[in-house]
Tab-separated table of C-alpha atoms in Angstrom:
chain	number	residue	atom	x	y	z
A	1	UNK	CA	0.000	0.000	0.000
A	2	UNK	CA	0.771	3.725	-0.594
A	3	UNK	CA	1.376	5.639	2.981
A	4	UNK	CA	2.449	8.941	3.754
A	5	UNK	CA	2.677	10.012	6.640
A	6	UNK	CA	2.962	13.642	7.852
A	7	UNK	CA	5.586	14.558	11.287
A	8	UNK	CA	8.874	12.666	11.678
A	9	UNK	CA	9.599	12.488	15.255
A	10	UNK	CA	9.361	9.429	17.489
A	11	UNK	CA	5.899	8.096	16.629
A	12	UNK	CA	6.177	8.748	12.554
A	13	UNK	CA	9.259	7.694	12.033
A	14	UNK	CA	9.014	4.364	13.981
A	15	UNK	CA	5.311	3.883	12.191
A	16	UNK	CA	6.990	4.703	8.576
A	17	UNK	CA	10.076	2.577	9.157
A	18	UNK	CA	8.292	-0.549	10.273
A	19	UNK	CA	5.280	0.356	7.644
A	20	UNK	CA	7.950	0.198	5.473
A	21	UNK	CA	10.067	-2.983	6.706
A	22	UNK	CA	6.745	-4.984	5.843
A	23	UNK	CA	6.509	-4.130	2.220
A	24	UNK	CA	4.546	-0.921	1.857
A	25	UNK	CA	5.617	2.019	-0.025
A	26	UNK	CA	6.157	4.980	2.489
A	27	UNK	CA	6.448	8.772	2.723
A	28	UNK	CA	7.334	10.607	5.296
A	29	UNK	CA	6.940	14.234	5.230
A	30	UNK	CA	8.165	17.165	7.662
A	31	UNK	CA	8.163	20.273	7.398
A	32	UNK	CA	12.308	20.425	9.171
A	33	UNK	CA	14.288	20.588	6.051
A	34	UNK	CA	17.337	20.162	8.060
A	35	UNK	CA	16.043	16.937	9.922
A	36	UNK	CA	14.761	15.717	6.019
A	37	UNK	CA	18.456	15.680	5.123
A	38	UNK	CA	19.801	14.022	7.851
A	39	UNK	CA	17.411	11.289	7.965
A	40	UNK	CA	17.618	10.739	3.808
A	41	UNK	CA	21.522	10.440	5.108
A	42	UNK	CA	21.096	7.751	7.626
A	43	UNK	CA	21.189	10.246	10.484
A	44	UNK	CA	18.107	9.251	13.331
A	45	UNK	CA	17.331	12.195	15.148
A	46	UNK	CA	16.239	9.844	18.336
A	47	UNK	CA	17.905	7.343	19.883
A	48	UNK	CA	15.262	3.965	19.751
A	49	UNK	CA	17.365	0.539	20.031
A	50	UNK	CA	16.263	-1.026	16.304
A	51	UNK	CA	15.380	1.792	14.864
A	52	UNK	CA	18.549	2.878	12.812
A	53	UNK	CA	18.530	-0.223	10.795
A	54	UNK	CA	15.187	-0.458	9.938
A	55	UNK	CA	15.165	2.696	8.348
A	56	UNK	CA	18.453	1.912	6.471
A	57	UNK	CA	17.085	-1.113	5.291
A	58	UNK	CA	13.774	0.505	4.023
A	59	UNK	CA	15.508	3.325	2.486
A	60	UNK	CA	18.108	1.009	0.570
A	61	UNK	CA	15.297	-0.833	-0.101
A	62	UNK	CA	13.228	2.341	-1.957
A	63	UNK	CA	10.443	1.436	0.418
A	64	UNK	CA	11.177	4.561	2.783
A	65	UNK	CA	11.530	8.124	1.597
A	66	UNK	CA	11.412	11.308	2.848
A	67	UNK	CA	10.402	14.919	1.626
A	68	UNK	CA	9.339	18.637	2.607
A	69	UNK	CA	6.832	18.811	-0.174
A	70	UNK	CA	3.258	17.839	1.233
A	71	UNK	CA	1.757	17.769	-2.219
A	72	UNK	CA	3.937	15.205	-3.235
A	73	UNK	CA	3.224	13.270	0.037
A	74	UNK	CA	-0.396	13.792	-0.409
A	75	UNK	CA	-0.481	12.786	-4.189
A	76	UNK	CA	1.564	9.776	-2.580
A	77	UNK	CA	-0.087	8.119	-0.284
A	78	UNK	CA	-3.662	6.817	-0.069
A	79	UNK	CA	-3.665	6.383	3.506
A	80	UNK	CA	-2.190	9.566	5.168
A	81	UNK	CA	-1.171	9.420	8.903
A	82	UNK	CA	-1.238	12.318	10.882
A	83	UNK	CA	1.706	12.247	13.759
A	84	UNK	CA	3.035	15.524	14.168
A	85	UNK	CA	3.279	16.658	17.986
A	86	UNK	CA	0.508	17.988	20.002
A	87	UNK	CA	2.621	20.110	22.669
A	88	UNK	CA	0.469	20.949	26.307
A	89	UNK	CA	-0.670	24.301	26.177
A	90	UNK	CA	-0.631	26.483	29.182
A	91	UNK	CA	-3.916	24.869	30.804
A	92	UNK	CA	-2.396	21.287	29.942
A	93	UNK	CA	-4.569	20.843	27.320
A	94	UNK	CA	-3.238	19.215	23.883
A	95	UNK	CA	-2.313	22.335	21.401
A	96	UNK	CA	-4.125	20.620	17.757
A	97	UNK	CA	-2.999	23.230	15.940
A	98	UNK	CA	-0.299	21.054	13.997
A	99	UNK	CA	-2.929	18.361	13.902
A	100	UNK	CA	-5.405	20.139	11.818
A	101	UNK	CA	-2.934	21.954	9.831
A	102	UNK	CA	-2.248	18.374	8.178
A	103	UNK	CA	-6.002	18.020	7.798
A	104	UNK	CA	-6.204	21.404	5.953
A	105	UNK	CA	-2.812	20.436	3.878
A	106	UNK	CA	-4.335	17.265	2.576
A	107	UNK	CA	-7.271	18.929	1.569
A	108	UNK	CA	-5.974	21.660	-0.495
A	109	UNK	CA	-3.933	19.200	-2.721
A	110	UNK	CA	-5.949	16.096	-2.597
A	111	UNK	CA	-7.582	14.835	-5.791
A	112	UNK	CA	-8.946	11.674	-5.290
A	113	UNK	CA	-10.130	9.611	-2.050
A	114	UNK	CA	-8.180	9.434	0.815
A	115	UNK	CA	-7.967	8.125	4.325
A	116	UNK	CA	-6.590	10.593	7.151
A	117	UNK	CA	-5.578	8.779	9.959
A	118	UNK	CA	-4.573	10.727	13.662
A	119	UNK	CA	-1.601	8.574	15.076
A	120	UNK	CA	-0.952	11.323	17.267
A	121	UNK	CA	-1.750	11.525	21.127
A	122	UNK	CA	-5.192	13.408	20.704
A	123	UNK	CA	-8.191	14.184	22.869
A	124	UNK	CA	-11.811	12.527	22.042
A	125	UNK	CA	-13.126	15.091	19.406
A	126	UNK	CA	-9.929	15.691	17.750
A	127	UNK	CA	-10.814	13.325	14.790
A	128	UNK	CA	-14.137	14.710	14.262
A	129	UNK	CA	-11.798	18.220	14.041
A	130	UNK	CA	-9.938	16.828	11.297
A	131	UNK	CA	-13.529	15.847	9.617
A	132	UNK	CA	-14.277	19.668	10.076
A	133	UNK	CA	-11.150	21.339	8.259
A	134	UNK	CA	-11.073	18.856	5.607
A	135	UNK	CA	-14.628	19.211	4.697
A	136	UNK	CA	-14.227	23.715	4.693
A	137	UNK	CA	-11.153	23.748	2.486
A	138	UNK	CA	-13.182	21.182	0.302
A	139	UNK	CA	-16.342	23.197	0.102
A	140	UNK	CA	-13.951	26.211	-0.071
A	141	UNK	CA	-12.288	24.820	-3.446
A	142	UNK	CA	-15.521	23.497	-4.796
A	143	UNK	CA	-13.765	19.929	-4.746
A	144	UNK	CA	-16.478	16.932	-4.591
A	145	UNK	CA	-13.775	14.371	-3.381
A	146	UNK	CA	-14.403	11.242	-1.220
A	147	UNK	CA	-12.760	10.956	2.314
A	148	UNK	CA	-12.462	9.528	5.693
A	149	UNK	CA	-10.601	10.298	9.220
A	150	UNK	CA	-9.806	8.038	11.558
A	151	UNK	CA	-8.233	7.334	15.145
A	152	UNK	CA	-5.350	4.805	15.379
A	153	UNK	CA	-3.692	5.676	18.575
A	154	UNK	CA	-0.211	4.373	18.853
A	155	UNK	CA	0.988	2.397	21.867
A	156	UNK	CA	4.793	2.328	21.567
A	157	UNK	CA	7.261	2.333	24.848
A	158	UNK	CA	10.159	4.690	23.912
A	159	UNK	CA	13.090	1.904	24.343
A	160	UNK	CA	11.254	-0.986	22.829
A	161	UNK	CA	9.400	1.095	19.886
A	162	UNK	CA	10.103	-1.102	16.794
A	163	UNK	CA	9.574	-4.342	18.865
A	164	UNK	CA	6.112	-2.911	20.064
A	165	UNK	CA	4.620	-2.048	16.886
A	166	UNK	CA	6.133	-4.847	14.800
A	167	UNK	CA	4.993	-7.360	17.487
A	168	UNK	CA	1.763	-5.362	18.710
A	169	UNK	CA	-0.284	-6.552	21.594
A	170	UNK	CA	-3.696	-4.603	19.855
A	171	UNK	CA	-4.046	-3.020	16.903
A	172	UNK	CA	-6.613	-0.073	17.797
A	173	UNK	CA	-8.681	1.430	15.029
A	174	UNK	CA	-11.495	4.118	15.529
A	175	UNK	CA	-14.180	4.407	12.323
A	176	UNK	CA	-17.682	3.771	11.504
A	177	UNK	CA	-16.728	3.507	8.009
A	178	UNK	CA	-16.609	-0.281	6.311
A	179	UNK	CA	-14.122	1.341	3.652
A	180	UNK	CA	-11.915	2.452	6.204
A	181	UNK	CA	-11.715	-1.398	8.355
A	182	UNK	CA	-11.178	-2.972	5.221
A	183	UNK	CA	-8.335	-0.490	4.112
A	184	UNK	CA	-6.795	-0.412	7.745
A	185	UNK	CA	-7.243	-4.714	7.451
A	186	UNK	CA	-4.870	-4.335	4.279
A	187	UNK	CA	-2.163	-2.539	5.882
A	188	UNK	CA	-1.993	-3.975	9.271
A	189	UNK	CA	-2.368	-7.842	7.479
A	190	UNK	CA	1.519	-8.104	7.988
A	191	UNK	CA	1.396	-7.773	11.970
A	192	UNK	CA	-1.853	-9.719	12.178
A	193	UNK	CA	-0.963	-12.570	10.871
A	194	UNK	CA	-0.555	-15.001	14.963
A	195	UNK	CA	-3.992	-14.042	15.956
A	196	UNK	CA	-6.739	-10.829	15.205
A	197	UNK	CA	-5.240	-7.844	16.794
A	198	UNK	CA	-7.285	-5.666	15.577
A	199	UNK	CA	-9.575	-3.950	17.696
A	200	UNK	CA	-12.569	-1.381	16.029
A	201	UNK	CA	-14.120	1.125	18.248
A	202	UNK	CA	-16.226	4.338	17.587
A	203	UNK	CA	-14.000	7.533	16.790
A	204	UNK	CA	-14.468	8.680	20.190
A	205	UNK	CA	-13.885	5.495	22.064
A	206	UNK	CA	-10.284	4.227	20.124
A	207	UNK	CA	-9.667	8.605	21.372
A	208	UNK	CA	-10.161	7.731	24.881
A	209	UNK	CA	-8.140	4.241	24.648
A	210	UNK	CA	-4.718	5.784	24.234
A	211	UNK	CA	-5.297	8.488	27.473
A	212	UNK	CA	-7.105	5.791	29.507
A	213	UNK	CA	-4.004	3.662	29.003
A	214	UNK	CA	-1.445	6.220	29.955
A	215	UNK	CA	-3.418	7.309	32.696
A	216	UNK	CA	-3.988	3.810	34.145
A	217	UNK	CA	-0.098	3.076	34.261
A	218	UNK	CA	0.586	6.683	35.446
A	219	UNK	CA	-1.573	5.831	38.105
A	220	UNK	CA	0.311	2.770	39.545
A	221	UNK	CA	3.534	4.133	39.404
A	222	UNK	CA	2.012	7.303	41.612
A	223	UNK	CA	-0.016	4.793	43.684
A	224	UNK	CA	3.209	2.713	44.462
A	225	UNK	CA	5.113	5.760	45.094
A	226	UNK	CA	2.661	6.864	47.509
A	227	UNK	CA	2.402	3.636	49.139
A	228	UNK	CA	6.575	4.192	49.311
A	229	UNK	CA	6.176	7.248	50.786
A	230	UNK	CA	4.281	6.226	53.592
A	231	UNK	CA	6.448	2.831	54.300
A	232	UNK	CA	9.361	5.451	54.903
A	233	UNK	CA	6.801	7.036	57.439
A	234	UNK	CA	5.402	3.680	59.193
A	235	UNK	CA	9.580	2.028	58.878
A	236	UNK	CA	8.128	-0.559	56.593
A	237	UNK	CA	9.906	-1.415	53.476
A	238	UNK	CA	8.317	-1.036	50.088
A	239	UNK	CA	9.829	-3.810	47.886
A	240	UNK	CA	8.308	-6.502	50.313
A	241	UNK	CA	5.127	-4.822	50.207
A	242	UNK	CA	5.410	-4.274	45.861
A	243	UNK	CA	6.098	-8.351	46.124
A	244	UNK	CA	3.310	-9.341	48.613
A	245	UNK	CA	0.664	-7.326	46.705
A	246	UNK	CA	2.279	-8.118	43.177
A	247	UNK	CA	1.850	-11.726	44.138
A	248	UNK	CA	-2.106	-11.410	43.617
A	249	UNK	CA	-2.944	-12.326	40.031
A	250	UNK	CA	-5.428	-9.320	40.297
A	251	UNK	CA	-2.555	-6.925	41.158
A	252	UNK	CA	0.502	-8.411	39.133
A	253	UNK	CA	3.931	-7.273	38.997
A	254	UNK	CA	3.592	-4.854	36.464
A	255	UNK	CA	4.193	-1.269	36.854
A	256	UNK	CA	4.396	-1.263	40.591
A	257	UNK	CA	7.866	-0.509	41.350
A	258	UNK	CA	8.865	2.920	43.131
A	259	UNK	CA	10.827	5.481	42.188
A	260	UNK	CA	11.831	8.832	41.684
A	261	UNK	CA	8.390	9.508	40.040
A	262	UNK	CA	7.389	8.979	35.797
A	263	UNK	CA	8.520	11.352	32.808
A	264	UNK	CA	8.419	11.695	28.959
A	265	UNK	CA	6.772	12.342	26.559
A	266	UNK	CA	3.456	10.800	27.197
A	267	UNK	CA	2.312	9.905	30.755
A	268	UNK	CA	2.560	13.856	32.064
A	269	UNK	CA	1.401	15.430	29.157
A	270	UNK	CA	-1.769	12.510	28.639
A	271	UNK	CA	-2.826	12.331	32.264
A	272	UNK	CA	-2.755	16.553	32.186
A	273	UNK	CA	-4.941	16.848	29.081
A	274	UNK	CA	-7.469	14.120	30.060
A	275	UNK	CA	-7.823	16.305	33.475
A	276	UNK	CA	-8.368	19.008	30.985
A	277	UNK	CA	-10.555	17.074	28.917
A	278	UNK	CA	-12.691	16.533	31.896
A	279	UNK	CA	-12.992	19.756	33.220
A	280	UNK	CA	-14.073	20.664	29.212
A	281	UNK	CA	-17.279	18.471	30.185
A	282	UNK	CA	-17.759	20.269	34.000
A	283	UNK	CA	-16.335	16.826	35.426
A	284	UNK	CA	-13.908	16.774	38.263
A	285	UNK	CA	-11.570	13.807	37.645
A	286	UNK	CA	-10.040	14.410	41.364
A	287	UNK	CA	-8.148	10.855	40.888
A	288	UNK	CA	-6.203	12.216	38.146
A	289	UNK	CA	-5.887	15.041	39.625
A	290	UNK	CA	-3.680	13.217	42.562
A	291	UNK	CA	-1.753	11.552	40.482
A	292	UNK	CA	0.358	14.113	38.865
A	293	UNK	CA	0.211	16.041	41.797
A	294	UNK	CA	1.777	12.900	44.034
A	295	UNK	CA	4.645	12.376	40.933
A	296	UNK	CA	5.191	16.220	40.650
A	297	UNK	CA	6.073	15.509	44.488
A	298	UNK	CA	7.504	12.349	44.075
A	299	UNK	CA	10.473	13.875	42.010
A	300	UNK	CA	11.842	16.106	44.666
A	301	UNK	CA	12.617	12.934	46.796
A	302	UNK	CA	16.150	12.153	46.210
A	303	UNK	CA	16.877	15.975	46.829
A	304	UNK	CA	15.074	15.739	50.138
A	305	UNK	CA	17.242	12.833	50.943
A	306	UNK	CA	20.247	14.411	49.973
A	307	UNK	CA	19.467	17.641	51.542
A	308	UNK	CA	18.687	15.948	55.132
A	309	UNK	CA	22.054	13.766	54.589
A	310	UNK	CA	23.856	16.985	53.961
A	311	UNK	CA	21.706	19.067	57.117
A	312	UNK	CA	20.593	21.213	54.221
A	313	UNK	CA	24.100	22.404	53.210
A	314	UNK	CA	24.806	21.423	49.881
A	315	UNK	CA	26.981	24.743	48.943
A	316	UNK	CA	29.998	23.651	47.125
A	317	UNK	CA	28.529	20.155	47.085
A	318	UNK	CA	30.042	17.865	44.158
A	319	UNK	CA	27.063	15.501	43.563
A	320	UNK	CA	27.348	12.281	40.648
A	321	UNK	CA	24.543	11.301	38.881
A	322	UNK	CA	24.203	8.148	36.937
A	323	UNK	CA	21.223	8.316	34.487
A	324	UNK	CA	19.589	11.504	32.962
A	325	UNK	CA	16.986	10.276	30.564
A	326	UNK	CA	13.336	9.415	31.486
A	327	UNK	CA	13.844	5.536	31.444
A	328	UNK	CA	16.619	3.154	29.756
A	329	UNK	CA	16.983	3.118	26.194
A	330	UNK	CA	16.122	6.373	25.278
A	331	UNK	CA	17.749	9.916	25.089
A	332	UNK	CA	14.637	10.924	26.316
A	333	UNK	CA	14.851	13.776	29.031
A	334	UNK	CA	11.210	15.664	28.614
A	335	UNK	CA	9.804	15.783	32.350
A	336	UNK	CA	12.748	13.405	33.617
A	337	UNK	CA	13.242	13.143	37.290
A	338	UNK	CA	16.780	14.192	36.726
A	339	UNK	CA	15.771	17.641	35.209
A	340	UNK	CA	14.412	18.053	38.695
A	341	UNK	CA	16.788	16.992	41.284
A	342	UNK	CA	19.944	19.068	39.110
A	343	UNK	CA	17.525	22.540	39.032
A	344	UNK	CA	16.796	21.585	42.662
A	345	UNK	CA	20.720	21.101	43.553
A	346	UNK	CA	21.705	24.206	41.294
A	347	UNK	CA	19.624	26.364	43.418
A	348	UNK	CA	21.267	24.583	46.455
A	349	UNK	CA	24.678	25.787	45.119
A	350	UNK	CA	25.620	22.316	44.070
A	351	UNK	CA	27.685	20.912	41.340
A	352	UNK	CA	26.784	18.343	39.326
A	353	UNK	CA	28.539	15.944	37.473
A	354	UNK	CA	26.534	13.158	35.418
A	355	UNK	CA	26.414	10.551	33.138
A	356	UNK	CA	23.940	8.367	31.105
A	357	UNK	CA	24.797	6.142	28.310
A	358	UNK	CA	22.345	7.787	25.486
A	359	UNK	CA	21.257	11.198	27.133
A	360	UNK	CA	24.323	13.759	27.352
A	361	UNK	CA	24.367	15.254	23.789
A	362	UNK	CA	20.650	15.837	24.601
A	363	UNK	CA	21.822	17.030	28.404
A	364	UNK	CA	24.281	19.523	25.937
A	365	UNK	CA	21.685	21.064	23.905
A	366	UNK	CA	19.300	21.448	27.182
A	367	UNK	CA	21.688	23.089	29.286
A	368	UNK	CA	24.739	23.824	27.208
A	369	UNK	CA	28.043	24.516	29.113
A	370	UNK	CA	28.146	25.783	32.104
A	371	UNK	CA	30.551	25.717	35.183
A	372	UNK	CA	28.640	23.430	37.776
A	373	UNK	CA	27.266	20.844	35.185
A	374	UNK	CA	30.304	18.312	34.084
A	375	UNK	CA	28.791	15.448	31.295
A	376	UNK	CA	31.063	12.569	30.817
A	377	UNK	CA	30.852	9.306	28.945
A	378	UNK	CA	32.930	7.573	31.744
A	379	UNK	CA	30.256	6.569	34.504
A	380	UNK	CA	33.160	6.265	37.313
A	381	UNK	CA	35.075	9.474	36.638
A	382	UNK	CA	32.512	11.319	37.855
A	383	UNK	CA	33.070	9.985	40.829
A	384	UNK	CA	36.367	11.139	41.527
A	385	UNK	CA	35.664	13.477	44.503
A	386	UNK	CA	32.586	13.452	44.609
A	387	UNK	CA	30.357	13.389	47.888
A	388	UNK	CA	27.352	11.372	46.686
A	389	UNK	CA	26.427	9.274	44.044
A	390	UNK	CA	22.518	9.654	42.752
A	391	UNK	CA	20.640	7.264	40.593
A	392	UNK	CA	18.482	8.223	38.457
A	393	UNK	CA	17.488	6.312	35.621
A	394	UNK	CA	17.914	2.341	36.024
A	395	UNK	CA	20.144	1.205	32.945
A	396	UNK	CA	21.079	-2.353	32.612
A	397	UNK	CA	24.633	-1.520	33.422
A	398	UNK	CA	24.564	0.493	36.699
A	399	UNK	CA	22.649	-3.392	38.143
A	400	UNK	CA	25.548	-4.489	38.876
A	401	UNK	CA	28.534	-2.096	39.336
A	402	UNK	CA	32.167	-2.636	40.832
A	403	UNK	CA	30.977	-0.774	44.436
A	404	UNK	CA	34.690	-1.047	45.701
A	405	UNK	CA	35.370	0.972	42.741
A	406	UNK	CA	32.423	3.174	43.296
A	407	UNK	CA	33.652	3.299	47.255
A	408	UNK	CA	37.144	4.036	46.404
A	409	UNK	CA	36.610	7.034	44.131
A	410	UNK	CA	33.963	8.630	46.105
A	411	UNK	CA	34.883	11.675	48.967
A	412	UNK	CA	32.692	9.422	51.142
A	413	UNK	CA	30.413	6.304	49.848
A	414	UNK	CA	27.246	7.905	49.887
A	415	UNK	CA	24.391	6.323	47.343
A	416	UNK	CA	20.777	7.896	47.242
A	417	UNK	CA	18.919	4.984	44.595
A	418	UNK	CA	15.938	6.296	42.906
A	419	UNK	CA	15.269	3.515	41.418
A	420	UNK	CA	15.735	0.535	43.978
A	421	UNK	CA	19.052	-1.023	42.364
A	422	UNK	CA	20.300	-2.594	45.629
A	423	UNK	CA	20.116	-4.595	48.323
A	424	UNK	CA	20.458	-2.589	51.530
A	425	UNK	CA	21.948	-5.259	53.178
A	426	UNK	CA	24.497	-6.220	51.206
A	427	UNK	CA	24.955	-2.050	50.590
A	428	UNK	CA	25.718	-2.139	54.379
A	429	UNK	CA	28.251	-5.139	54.015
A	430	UNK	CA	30.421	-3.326	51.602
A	431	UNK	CA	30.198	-0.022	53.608
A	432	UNK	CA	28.420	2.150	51.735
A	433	UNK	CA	25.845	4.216	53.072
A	434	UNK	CA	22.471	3.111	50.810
A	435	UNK	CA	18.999	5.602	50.690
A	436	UNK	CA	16.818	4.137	48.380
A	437	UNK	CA	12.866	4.630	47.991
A	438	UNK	CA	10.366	3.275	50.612
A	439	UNK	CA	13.392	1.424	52.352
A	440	UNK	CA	14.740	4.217	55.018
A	441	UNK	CA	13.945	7.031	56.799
A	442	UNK	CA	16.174	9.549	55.515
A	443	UNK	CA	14.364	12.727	54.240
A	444	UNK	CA	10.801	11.560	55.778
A	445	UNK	CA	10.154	14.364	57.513
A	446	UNK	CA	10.170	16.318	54.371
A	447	UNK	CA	7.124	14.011	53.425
């Protein structure tokens, strides 16, 4: 099949590549010229494990191309995907604007039928938006032409992107139309092939899916991390609790380990606009509510620890961090607990040195250079001298580190754990004093 597919940033490219790695004949279109020349070049502008050599396969293949010109993408593709960003405005509400701008583009150069498709994040009424602009600049050029819009949220995890949409758990497809199921059966036939992944809802129902999803997970990571905060409070200790209750088929493991609180791209910015979308309809979702407000809170924890190690005094403080993006396997730092524990030390008078194995040219470009803000690519230099080592983000490698190296380099062996690496006890054997989350009561009278 013929696909374009308008915005080439985490969600189209991984949908065009893997489109593309399947067989069909892909567009992508942005309106970056810069980023269009890197990526017909072989350079990704994300880091996604996978992801690279898809699209270097696809492209080699002539399966995969990419272009500034939204006529031509329009002309191109019979099925036209619309994933260009929808940023939070002010109120936390989803800014369309970019949305229906691609609805209004296709219209003004389409000549024949076509099926517009959101991909993007969106709130419930956004596709019947779309509907809207297509159908003025239609009636505005006189044009009698066939179309259709539909929802087909995406449900990729940044860090396993290509694996999640080329091995999908559902396939979720919003429409009415018996045109648009059987064109949408065509082009997901590759990655349906095991069992019928497909799921068809109303517009407004496959709109809903996508938040309700996000919101569910955001809230068990914000319920766990409450339920952490008051273990600190009671001296119990979180991880046996997160394995008692995750032993209950009806709870299950899943999403229920504490932290340093959630980031990204998607779980703050969904769970905002679906409070907003609420309020639209005079409803007062107060459990959404709580749950950004707990991880907003939840991400000032490790410098509440380290400030009551330090008695508040953390002038001329060198403090390591190990882990700056979101989660592993991204470069990923939008809303990332580490964004808020270095502004937090900053204003303490700290310095900060850090390291993550993807996220420092990203850490460059957010912060640029400045004196107390050292990047490095060797996770134990930053050590040297240091007075505490912070975890932020748990990558594979930091599971199981040389801690007589990490002791030995170190001022004194100080680690705060946001993310639960360790065993306390076997912290305490090698003489290194451990804070983790839900495990001790440093910092709890900050709660």
């Amino acid at each position: 099949m013929r696909i374009s597919i308008f915005g080439t940033g985490y969600v189209g490219l991984v949908t065009g590549a893997c489109l593309a790695q399947v067989g069909h004949d892909v567009c992508c279109v942005d309106v970056d010229e810069r980023k269009v020349e890197n990526l017909k070049a072989g350079i990704i502008p994300i880091y996604e494990p996978g992801l690279k050599d898809v699209v270097e396969h696809a492209v080699a293949e002539g399966r995969l191309t990419f272009t500034t010109a939204a006529a031509d993408a329009v002309a191109h593709g019979e099925v036209i995907f619309i994933a260009v960003g929808t940023p939070p405005d002010e109120d936390g509400s989803a800014d369309l604007r970019y949305v229906l701008a691609v609805g209004t583009t296709v219209a003004e150069h389409m000549q024949d039928y076509r099926l517009v498709v959101t991909k993007s994040t969106v709130p419930v009424g956004t596709a019947a938006k779309v509907q809207s602009a297509v159908a003025e600049v239609l009636a505005q050029r006189g044009a009698d032409i066939p179309f259709d819009v539909a929802s087909n949220p995406e449900f990729l995890k940044e860090g396993a992107a290509v694996s999640d949409f080329m091995k999908p758990d559902r396939i979720v497809v919003g429409t009415d139309s018996a045109r648009v199921e059987k064109l949408m059966r065509e082009l997901y036939a590759p990655f349906n092939r095991n069992h019928d992944r497909l799921i068809f809802t109303d517009v407004s129902s496959s709109e809903l899916i996508k938040y309700a999803a996000n919101a569910m997970l955001a809230t068990k990571i914000s319920f766990m991390n409450e339920l952490a905060n008051i273990a600190e409070k009671v001296g119990a200790d979180i991880e046996q609790v997160r394995r008692g209750i995750g032993s209950d088929p009806r709870i299950g493991y899943h999403f229920i380990y504490p932290g340093c609180g959630y980031g990204g791209s998607c779980f703050p910015k969904d769970v905002k606009a679906l409070v907003r979308t609420a309020e639209e309809y005079r409803y007062a979702p107060e459990l959404l509510t709580a749950v950004d407000a707990v991880n907003d809170r939840q991400k000032e924890r490790l410098y509440q620890k380290l400030s009551a190690y330090f008695a508040g005094n953390l002038q001329g403080k060198n403090i390591a961090i190990w882990g700056l993006a979101f989660k592993p396997n991204t470069d990923d730092m939008r809303e990332a607990p580490s964004r808020t524990l270095m502004q937090a030390l900053w204003d303490a008078g700290a310095k900060i040195r850090a390291f993550d194995p993807e996220a420092l040219e990203e850490a460059g470009r957010i912060y640029g250079t400045r004196d107390d803000l050292q990047l490095s690519h060797n996770a134990f230099e930053i050590l040297d001298g240091a007075d505490a080592l912070v975890i932020c983000t748990e990558w594979q490698q930091f599971r199981s580190p040389d801690f007589s190296e990490i002791k030995r380099r170190l001022n004194k062996p100080v680690i705060v754990d946001g993310r639960n690496l360790y065993d306390p006890e076997l912290m305490a054997e090698k003489g290194i004093e451990y804070f983790s989350i839900g495990r001790d009561s440093l910092g709890r009278d900050s709660l």
